[in-house]
């Protein structure tokens, strides 16, 4: 596709369940970012992938959060044993290089009930 | 101190007004700078990159002052459609992650 694609667009899950969020970056983009945004708040960095380098995981809030990027393309963010405070919009972005602008997907709105 | 700081506003201005937003960043090694806009319940979208010499795109002018670690965005002849939250974004360090300011909310009034 032309842009960054995220799925699902909305996810409601019960507290304690695991969820997987998917991001399909723009074709050819080597950098991929995950952020989350709680209602009325700014963007919180989670994790960054650049090519084949080790990912920057410094923003992951706890060991319940993990992310993979397979084949340098699609990425999956997994949240285990979800808590209500995990409710937020999870945004994925990609960029073509280390110093270029990033383009965002429309996000996944996660609600933990 | 936050890595990227912005005045949260809100800025309420009449149509046709000129409005300026400022942003400061803490890391002098920052490499790249951007302004994004975010509409309510939408994803951030790139407005413009910010270059060392300053740059202009229509009604929008961005400036960078490396010595003061300061970025600005000027919007001339404001339109109703300019109402949004404006995010200052900085790329810093070897990790190259993008750090976002918390945003400045602008409402252009008829």
Coordinates of N, CA and C in Angstrom, one line a residue:
Chain A
X1 N 0.8 -1.2 0.0 CA 0.0 0.0 0.0 C 0.9 1.2 0.0
X2 N 0.2 2.4 -0.1 CA 0.9 3.6 -0.3 C 1.4 4.1 1.1
X3 N 0.7 3.8 2.2 CA 1.0 4.4 3.5 C 1.3 3.3 4.5
X4 N 1.5 3.7 5.7 CA 1.6 2.8 6.8 C 0.3 2.2 7.2
X5 N 0.2 0.9 7.3 CA -1.1 0.3 7.6 C -1.0 -0.4 9.0
X6 N -2.0 -0.2 9.8 CA -2.0 -0.8 11.1 C -3.3 -1.6 11.3
X7 N -3.2 -2.7 12.0 CA -4.4 -3.5 12.2 C -4.3 -4.1 13.6
X8 N -5.5 -4.4 14.3 CA -6.8 -3.8 13.9 C -6.8 -2.3 14.2
X9 N -7.9 -1.7 13.7 CA -8.0 -0.2 14.0 C -8.6 0.0 15.4
X10 N -9.3 -1.0 15.9 CA -9.9 -0.9 17.2 C -9.8 -2.3 17.8
X11 N -9.5 -2.3 19.1 CA -9.4 -3.6 19.8 C -9.9 -3.4 21.3
X12 N -10.9 -4.2 21.6 CA -11.3 -4.2 23.0 C -11.0 -5.6 23.6
X13 N -10.3 -5.6 24.7 CA -9.9 -6.8 25.3 C -10.1 -6.8 26.8
X14 N -10.2 -8.0 27.4 CA -10.4 -8.1 28.8 C -9.1 -8.0 29.5
X15 N -9.1 -7.4 30.7 CA -7.9 -7.3 31.5 C -7.3 -8.7 31.7
X16 N -6.0 -8.8 31.5 CA -5.3 -10.1 31.7 C -5.0 -10.9 30.4
X17 N -5.7 -10.5 29.3 CA -5.5 -11.1 28.0 C -4.3 -10.6 27.3
X18 N -3.8 -11.3 26.4 CA -2.7 -10.9 25.5 C -3.3 -10.3 24.2
X19 N -2.6 -9.2 23.7 CA -3.0 -8.7 22.4 C -1.8 -8.5 21.5
X20 N -2.1 -8.6 20.2 CA -1.0 -8.4 19.2 C -1.5 -7.3 18.3
X21 N -0.7 -6.3 18.1 CA -1.0 -5.2 17.2 C 0.0 -5.3 16.0
X22 N -0.5 -5.0 14.8 CA 0.3 -5.2 13.6 C 0.6 -3.9 12.9
X23 N 1.8 -3.8 12.3 CA 2.1 -2.6 11.6 C 2.8 -3.0 10.3
X24 N 2.3 -2.5 9.2 CA 2.9 -2.8 7.9 C 3.4 -1.5 7.3
X25 N 4.8 -1.3 7.3 CA 5.3 0.0 7.0 C 5.3 0.3 5.5
X26 N 5.6 1.5 5.1 CA 5.8 1.8 3.7 C 6.9 1.0 3.1
X27 N 6.6 0.4 1.9 CA 7.6 -0.4 1.3 C 8.9 0.3 1.1
X28 N 10.0 -0.4 1.5 CA 11.3 0.1 1.4 C 11.8 0.9 2.5
X29 N 10.9 1.3 3.5 CA 11.3 2.0 4.6 C 12.1 1.1 5.6
X30 N 13.3 1.6 6.0 CA 14.1 0.7 6.9 C 13.9 1.0 8.3
X31 N 13.3 2.1 8.7 CA 13.1 2.5 10.1 C 11.6 2.3 10.4
X32 N 11.4 1.8 11.6 CA 10.0 1.6 12.1 C 9.9 1.9 13.6
X33 N 8.9 2.7 13.9 CA 8.7 3.2 15.3 C 7.4 2.8 15.8
X34 N 7.3 2.5 17.1 CA 6.1 2.4 17.8 C 6.0 3.5 18.9
X35 N 4.8 4.1 19.0 CA 4.5 5.1 20.0 C 3.1 4.7 20.6
X36 N 2.8 5.2 21.8 CA 1.5 5.2 22.2 C 1.1 6.5 22.7
X37 N -0.3 6.8 22.6 CA -0.8 8.1 23.0 C -2.1 7.8 23.8
X38 N -2.0 8.2 25.1 CA -3.2 8.1 25.9 C -4.0 9.4 25.7
X39 N -5.3 9.3 26.0 CA -6.3 10.3 25.7 C -5.8 11.7 26.3
X40 N -5.7 12.7 25.4 CA -5.3 14.0 25.8 C -3.8 14.2 26.1
X41 N -3.0 13.1 25.8 CA -1.6 13.2 26.2 C -0.7 13.2 24.9
X42 N 0.6 13.4 25.1 CA 1.5 13.4 24.0 C 1.9 12.0 23.6
X43 N 2.8 11.9 22.6 CA 3.2 10.6 22.1 C 4.4 10.1 23.0
X44 N 4.2 8.9 23.4 CA 5.2 8.2 24.2 C 6.0 7.2 23.4
X45 N 7.3 7.3 23.3 CA 8.1 6.4 22.5 C 8.1 5.0 23.1
X46 N 8.0 4.0 22.3 CA 8.0 2.6 22.8 C 9.3 1.9 22.3
X47 N 9.4 1.8 21.0 CA 10.5 1.0 20.4 C 10.8 1.5 19.0
X48 N 12.1 1.3 18.6 CA 12.5 1.7 17.3 C 13.4 0.6 16.6
X49 N 13.0 0.3 15.4 CA 13.8 -0.6 14.6 C 14.5 0.1 13.4
X50 N 15.7 -0.2 13.2 CA 16.4 0.4 12.1 C 17.2 -0.7 11.3
X51 N 16.7 -1.1 10.2 CA 17.4 -2.1 9.4 C 17.6 -3.3 10.2
X52 N 18.9 -3.8 10.1 CA 19.2 -5.1 10.8 C 19.9 -4.8 12.2
X53 N 19.9 -3.5 12.6 CA 20.5 -3.2 13.9 C 19.6 -3.7 15.1
X54 N 20.2 -3.8 16.2 CA 19.4 -4.2 17.4 C 18.4 -3.1 17.7
X55 N 17.2 -3.4 18.0 CA 16.2 -2.4 18.2 C 16.4 -1.6 19.5
X56 N 16.0 -0.3 19.5 CA 16.1 0.5 20.7 C 14.8 0.3 21.5
X57 N 14.9 -0.5 22.5 CA 13.7 -0.9 23.3 C 13.5 0.0 24.6
X58 N 14.2 1.1 24.6 CA 14.3 1.9 25.8 C 13.0 2.5 26.3
X59 N 12.0 2.5 25.4 CA 10.7 3.1 25.8 C 9.7 2.1 26.3
X60 N 10.0 0.8 26.2 CA 9.0 -0.1 26.6 C 8.7 0.0 28.1
X61 N 7.4 0.1 28.5 CA 7.2 0.5 29.9 C 7.3 -0.7 30.8
X62 N 7.2 -1.9 30.4 CA 7.4 -3.1 31.3 C 7.7 -4.3 30.4
X63 N 8.1 -5.4 31.1 CA 8.4 -6.6 30.4 C 7.2 -7.3 29.8
X64 N 6.0 -6.7 30.0 CA 4.8 -7.2 29.4 C 4.7 -6.8 27.9
X65 N 5.5 -5.9 27.5 CA 5.5 -5.3 26.2 C 6.7 -5.9 25.4
X66 N 6.5 -6.3 24.2 CA 7.6 -6.8 23.3 C 7.2 -6.5 21.9
X67 N 8.2 -6.4 21.0 CA 7.9 -6.2 19.6 C 8.9 -6.9 18.8
X68 N 8.4 -7.3 17.6 CA 9.3 -8.0 16.6 C 9.1 -7.3 15.3
X69 N 10.2 -7.4 14.5 CA 10.0 -6.9 13.1 C 10.7 -8.0 12.2
X70 N 9.8 -8.7 11.5 CA 10.2 -9.9 10.7 C 10.6 -9.5 9.3
X71 N 11.8 -10.0 8.9 CA 12.2 -9.7 7.5 C 12.3 -8.3 7.2
X72 N 12.6 -7.4 8.2 CA 12.8 -6.0 7.9 C 11.5 -5.3 7.5
X73 N 10.4 -5.9 7.6 CA 9.1 -5.2 7.1 C 8.1 -5.2 8.2
X74 N 7.2 -6.1 8.2 CA 6.0 -6.0 9.2 C 6.5 -6.2 10.6
X75 N 5.9 -5.4 11.5 CA 6.2 -5.5 12.9 C 4.9 -5.8 13.7
X76 N 5.2 -6.5 14.8 CA 4.1 -6.9 15.7 C 4.5 -6.4 17.1
X77 N 3.6 -5.7 17.7 CA 3.7 -5.3 19.1 C 2.8 -6.1 19.9
X78 N 3.4 -6.8 20.9 CA 2.6 -7.7 21.8 C 2.6 -7.2 23.2
X79 N 1.4 -7.2 23.7 CA 1.2 -6.8 25.1 C 0.6 -8.0 25.9
X80 N 1.3 -8.5 26.8 CA 0.9 -9.6 27.6 C 0.1 -9.2 28.9
X81 N -0.8 -10.0 29.3 CA -1.5 -9.7 30.5 C -1.9 -8.3 30.6
X82 N -2.7 -7.8 29.7 CA -3.1 -6.4 29.6 C -3.7 -5.9 30.9
X83 N -3.4 -4.6 31.1 CA -3.9 -3.9 32.3 C -4.7 -2.7 31.7
X84 N -5.6 -2.1 32.6 CA -6.4 -1.0 32.1 C -5.6 0.2 31.7
X85 N -4.4 0.4 32.4 CA -3.6 1.5 32.0 C -2.9 1.4 30.7
X86 N -3.0 0.2 30.1 CA -2.5 0.0 28.7 C -3.4 0.6 27.7
X87 N -4.6 1.0 28.1 CA -5.6 1.5 27.1 C -5.0 2.8 26.5
X88 N -4.9 2.9 25.2 CA -4.3 4.0 24.5 C -4.5 3.8 23.0
X89 N -4.0 4.8 22.3 CA -3.9 4.6 20.8 C -2.4 4.2 20.6
X90 N -2.2 3.1 19.9 CA -0.8 2.7 19.6 C -0.5 3.0 18.1
X91 N 0.5 3.9 17.9 CA 0.8 4.4 16.6 C 2.1 3.8 16.1
X92 N 2.1 3.5 14.9 CA 3.3 3.0 14.2 C 3.7 4.0 13.1
X93 N 5.0 4.2 13.0 CA 5.5 5.1 11.9 C 6.7 4.4 11.2
X94 N 6.9 4.8 10.0 CA 8.1 4.4 9.3 C 8.8 5.5 8.6
X95 N 10.1 5.4 8.4 CA 10.8 6.4 7.6 C 11.9 5.7 6.7
X96 N 12.3 6.4 5.7 CA 13.2 5.8 4.7 C 14.6 5.7 5.2
X97 N 15.0 6.5 6.2 CA 16.4 6.5 6.6 C 16.5 7.0 8.0
X98 N 17.7 7.2 8.5 CA 17.9 7.6 9.9 C 17.6 9.1 10.1
X99 N 17.7 9.9 9.1 CA 17.5 11.3 9.3 C 16.3 11.9 8.6
X100 N 15.4 11.0 8.1 CA 14.3 11.5 7.3 C 13.0 11.5 8.2
X101 N 12.0 12.2 7.6 CA 10.8 12.3 8.4 C 10.1 10.9 8.4
X102 N 9.2 10.8 9.4 CA 8.5 9.6 9.6 C 7.0 9.8 9.2
X103 N 6.4 8.7 8.7 CA 5.0 8.7 8.4 C 4.2 7.8 9.2
X104 N 3.1 8.2 9.7 CA 2.3 7.4 10.7 C 1.2 6.6 10.1
X105 N 0.9 5.5 10.6 CA -0.4 4.8 10.4 C -1.5 5.5 11.2
X106 N -2.7 5.0 11.0 CA -3.9 5.6 11.6 C -4.0 5.1 13.1
X107 N -3.2 4.1 13.5 CA -3.2 3.7 14.9 C -4.2 2.6 15.2
X108 N -3.9 1.9 16.3 CA -4.8 1.0 16.9 C -5.3 1.5 18.2
X109 N -6.6 1.6 18.3 CA -7.2 2.1 19.6 C -7.4 0.9 20.5
X110 N -6.7 0.8 21.6 CA -6.8 -0.4 22.4 C -7.5 0.0 23.7
X111 N -8.6 -0.7 24.0 CA -9.3 -0.5 25.2 C -9.3 -1.8 26.0
X112 N -8.8 -1.7 27.3 CA -8.8 -2.8 28.2 C -9.9 -2.7 29.2
X113 N -10.8 -3.6 29.2 CA -12.0 -3.5 30.1 C -11.9 -4.5 31.3
Chain B
X1 N 14.0 17.9 33.4 CA 13.6 18.7 32.2 C 13.3 17.8 31.0
X2 N 12.2 18.1 30.4 CA 11.8 17.3 29.2 C 12.7 17.5 28.1
X3 N 12.9 16.5 27.2 CA 13.8 16.6 26.1 C 13.3 17.7 25.1
X4 N 12.0 17.7 24.9 CA 11.4 18.7 23.9 C 10.3 19.3 24.6
X5 N 10.3 20.6 24.7 CA 9.3 21.4 25.5 C 8.6 22.4 24.6
X6 N 7.3 22.4 24.7 CA 6.4 23.3 24.0 C 5.4 24.0 24.9
X7 N 5.0 25.2 24.6 CA 3.9 25.8 25.3 C 2.6 25.1 24.9
X8 N 1.9 24.5 25.8 CA 0.7 23.7 25.4 C -0.4 24.5 24.9
X9 N -0.4 25.9 25.1 CA -1.5 26.7 24.7 C -2.7 26.5 25.7
X10 N -3.9 26.6 25.3 CA -4.3 26.8 23.8 C -4.1 28.2 23.3
X11 N -3.9 28.2 22.0 CA -3.9 29.5 21.3 C -5.2 29.6 20.6
X12 N -5.9 30.7 20.9 CA -7.2 30.9 20.1 C -7.0 32.2 19.4
X13 N -7.0 32.2 18.1 CA -6.7 33.3 17.2 C -7.8 33.5 16.2
X14 N -8.1 34.8 15.8 CA -9.1 35.0 14.7 C -8.5 34.6 13.3
X15 N -9.4 34.3 12.4 CA -9.0 34.0 11.0 C -8.1 35.2 10.5
X16 N -7.1 34.9 9.8 CA -6.3 35.9 9.2 C -5.1 36.3 10.1
X17 N -5.1 35.9 11.4 CA -4.0 36.3 12.3 C -2.7 35.6 12.0
X18 N -1.7 36.1 12.5 CA -0.4 35.4 12.5 C -0.1 34.9 13.8
X19 N 0.3 33.6 13.9 CA 0.6 33.0 15.2 C 1.9 32.3 15.1
X20 N 2.7 32.3 16.2 CA 4.0 31.7 16.3 C 4.0 30.7 17.5
X21 N 4.6 29.6 17.2 CA 4.8 28.6 18.2 C 6.3 28.4 18.4
X22 N 6.7 28.1 19.7 CA 8.1 27.9 20.0 C 8.3 26.5 20.6
X23 N 9.5 26.1 20.5 CA 9.9 24.7 21.0 C 11.3 24.8 21.4
X24 N 11.7 24.2 22.5 CA 13.1 24.1 22.9 C 13.4 22.6 23.1
X25 N 14.7 22.3 22.8 CA 15.1 20.9 23.0 C 16.4 20.9 23.9
X26 N 16.6 19.8 24.6 CA 17.6 19.9 25.6 C 19.0 19.3 25.1
X27 N 18.9 18.4 24.1 CA 20.2 17.8 23.7 C 20.8 18.5 22.5
X28 N 22.0 19.0 22.8 CA 22.7 19.8 21.7 C 23.1 19.0 20.6
X29 N 23.1 17.6 20.7 CA 23.5 16.7 19.7 C 22.4 16.4 18.7
X30 N 21.2 17.0 18.9 CA 20.1 16.7 18.1 C 20.4 17.0 16.6
X31 N 19.8 16.1 15.8 CA 20.3 16.1 14.4 C 19.2 16.6 13.4
X32 N 18.0 16.3 13.6 CA 16.9 16.6 12.7 C 15.7 17.1 13.4
X33 N 15.0 18.0 12.7 CA 13.9 18.7 13.4 C 12.7 18.8 12.5
X34 N 11.5 18.6 13.1 CA 10.3 18.6 12.2 C 9.1 19.3 13.0
X35 N 8.2 19.7 12.3 CA 6.9 20.1 12.8 C 5.8 19.1 12.2
X36 N 5.0 18.6 13.1 CA 3.9 17.7 12.7 C 2.6 18.4 13.2
X37 N 1.5 18.1 12.5 CA 0.2 18.6 13.1 C -0.7 17.3 13.3
X38 N -1.5 17.4 14.4 CA -2.3 16.3 14.7 C -3.8 16.8 14.9
X39 N -4.7 16.3 14.1 CA -6.1 16.7 14.3 C -6.7 15.7 15.3
X40 N -7.8 16.2 15.9 CA -8.4 15.4 17.0 C -8.7 14.0 16.6
X41 N -8.2 13.0 17.4 CA -8.4 11.6 17.2 C -7.8 11.1 15.9
X42 N -6.8 11.8 15.4 CA -6.2 11.3 14.1 C -4.7 11.1 14.4
X43 N -4.0 10.5 13.4 CA -2.5 10.3 13.6 C -1.8 11.6 13.3
X44 N -0.6 11.8 13.8 CA 0.2 13.0 13.4 C 0.6 12.9 11.9
X45 N 0.6 14.1 11.3 CA 1.0 14.2 9.9 C 2.1 15.2 9.8
X46 N 3.1 14.9 9.0 CA 4.2 15.8 8.8 C 3.7 17.2 8.2
X47 N 4.1 18.2 8.8 CA 3.8 19.6 8.3 C 5.0 20.1 7.5
X48 N 6.2 20.0 8.1 CA 7.4 20.4 7.4 C 8.6 20.1 8.2
X49 N 9.7 19.8 7.5 CA 11.0 19.6 8.1 C 11.6 21.0 8.5
X50 N 12.5 21.1 9.4 CA 13.1 22.4 9.7 C 14.6 22.3 9.4
X51 N 15.0 23.3 8.5 CA 16.4 23.3 8.1 C 17.1 24.4 8.8
X52 N 18.5 24.2 8.9 CA 19.3 25.2 9.6 C 19.1 26.6 9.1
X53 N 18.9 26.8 7.8 CA 18.8 28.1 7.3 C 17.4 28.7 7.3
X54 N 16.5 27.9 7.9 CA 15.1 28.3 7.9 C 14.4 27.9 6.6
X55 N 13.2 27.7 6.6 CA 12.5 27.3 5.4 C 11.0 27.7 5.5
X56 N 10.4 27.9 4.3 CA 9.1 28.4 4.2 C 8.3 27.5 3.3
X57 N 7.0 27.2 3.6 CA 6.1 26.5 2.7 C 4.8 27.2 2.7
X58 N 4.6 28.0 1.8 CA 3.3 28.8 1.7 C 3.2 29.7 2.9
X59 N 2.2 29.5 3.7 CA 1.9 30.4 4.8 C 2.7 30.0 6.1
X60 N 3.5 28.9 6.0 CA 4.2 28.4 7.1 C 5.7 28.6 7.0
X61 N 6.3 29.1 8.1 CA 7.8 29.4 8.1 C 8.3 28.7 9.4
X62 N 9.4 27.9 9.2 CA 10.0 27.2 10.3 C 11.5 27.8 10.4
X63 N 11.9 27.9 11.7 CA 13.3 28.4 11.9 C 13.9 27.6 13.0
X64 N 15.2 27.4 12.9 CA 16.0 26.7 13.9 C 17.1 27.6 14.4
X65 N 17.3 27.6 15.7 CA 18.4 28.3 16.3 C 19.2 27.3 17.1
X66 N 20.3 26.8 16.5 CA 21.0 25.7 17.2 C 21.7 26.2 18.5
X67 N 22.2 27.5 18.4 CA 22.9 28.0 19.6 C 21.9 28.1 20.8
X68 N 20.7 28.4 20.6 CA 19.7 28.5 21.7 C 18.9 27.3 21.8
X69 N 19.1 26.3 20.9 CA 18.3 25.0 21.0 C 16.8 25.3 21.0
X70 N 16.5 26.0 19.9 CA 15.1 26.5 19.8 C 14.6 26.4 18.4
X71 N 13.3 26.0 18.3 CA 12.7 25.9 16.9 C 11.4 26.7 17.0
X72 N 11.1 27.3 15.9 CA 9.8 28.0 15.8 C 9.0 27.7 14.6
X73 N 7.7 27.9 14.7 CA 6.8 27.8 13.5 C 5.9 29.0 13.5
X74 N 5.9 29.6 12.3 CA 5.1 30.8 12.2 C 4.0 30.5 11.1
X75 N 2.8 30.8 11.5 CA 1.7 30.6 10.5 C 1.1 32.0 10.2
X76 N 1.1 32.3 9.0 CA 0.5 33.6 8.6 C -0.9 33.4 8.0
X77 N -1.7 34.4 8.1 CA -3.1 34.4 7.5 C -3.8 33.1 7.9
X78 N -4.0 32.9 9.2 CA -4.5 31.6 9.7 C -5.9 31.3 9.1
X79 N -6.1 30.1 8.8 CA -7.4 29.6 8.3 C -8.0 28.7 9.3
X80 N -9.3 28.6 9.2 CA -10.1 27.7 10.1 C -9.5 26.3 10.1
X81 N -9.0 25.9 8.9 CA -8.5 24.5 8.8 C -7.2 24.3 9.4
X82 N -6.5 25.4 9.9 CA -5.3 25.3 10.6 C -5.5 24.8 12.1
X83 N -6.7 24.8 12.6 CA -7.0 24.4 13.9 C -6.5 22.9 14.1
X84 N -5.6 22.7 15.0 CA -5.0 21.4 15.3 C -4.1 21.5 16.4
X85 N -3.4 20.4 16.8 CA -2.3 20.4 17.7 C -1.0 20.3 16.9
X86 N -0.1 21.2 17.2 CA 1.2 21.2 16.5 C 2.3 20.7 17.3
X87 N 3.0 19.7 16.8 CA 3.9 18.9 17.5 C 5.3 19.2 17.0
X88 N 6.2 19.5 17.9 CA 7.6 19.7 17.7 C 8.3 18.4 17.8
X89 N 9.1 18.0 16.9 CA 9.7 16.7 16.9 C 11.2 16.8 16.6
X90 N 12.0 16.1 17.4 CA 13.5 16.2 17.3 C 14.0 14.8 17.3
X91 N 15.0 14.6 16.4 CA 15.7 13.3 16.3 C 17.1 13.5 16.9
X92 N 17.4 12.7 17.9 CA 18.6 12.9 18.7 C 19.5 11.7 18.8
X93 N 20.8 11.8 18.7 CA 21.7 10.8 19.1 C 21.8 9.6 18.2
X94 N 22.6 8.7 18.6 CA 22.9 7.6 17.7 C 21.7 6.7 17.6
X95 N 20.8 6.7 18.5 CA 19.7 5.9 18.5 C 18.7 6.3 17.4
X96 N 18.7 7.6 17.1 CA 17.9 8.1 16.0 C 16.4 8.1 16.3
X97 N 16.0 7.8 17.5 CA 14.6 7.8 17.7 C 14.0 9.3 17.6
X98 N 12.8 9.4 17.3 CA 12.1 10.7 17.3 C 11.5 11.0 18.6
X99 N 11.8 12.2 19.2 CA 11.1 12.6 20.4 C 10.2 13.7 20.1
X100 N 8.9 13.5 20.6 CA 7.9 14.5 20.4 C 7.7 15.4 21.6
X101 N 7.4 16.7 21.3 CA 6.9 17.5 22.3 C 5.5 17.2 22.6
X102 N 4.9 17.8 23.7 CA 3.6 17.4 24.0 C 2.5 18.2 23.2
X103 N 3.0 19.1 22.4 CA 2.1 19.7 21.4 C 1.5 21.1 21.9
X104 N 1.2 21.9 20.9 CA 0.6 23.2 21.2 C -0.8 23.2 20.4
X105 N -1.8 23.5 21.2 CA -3.2 23.4 20.6 C -3.5 24.8 20.0
X106 N -3.9 24.8 18.7 CA -4.3 26.0 18.0 C -5.8 25.9 17.6
X107 N -6.6 26.9 17.9 CA -7.9 27.1 17.4 C -8.0 28.4 16.7
X108 N -8.4 28.3 15.4 CA -8.6 29.5 14.6 C -10.1 29.8 14.6
X109 N -10.5 31.0 15.1 CA -11.9 31.3 15.2 C -12.4 32.1 14.1
X110 N -13.7 31.9 13.7 CA -14.3 32.7 12.5 C -14.5 34.1 12.9

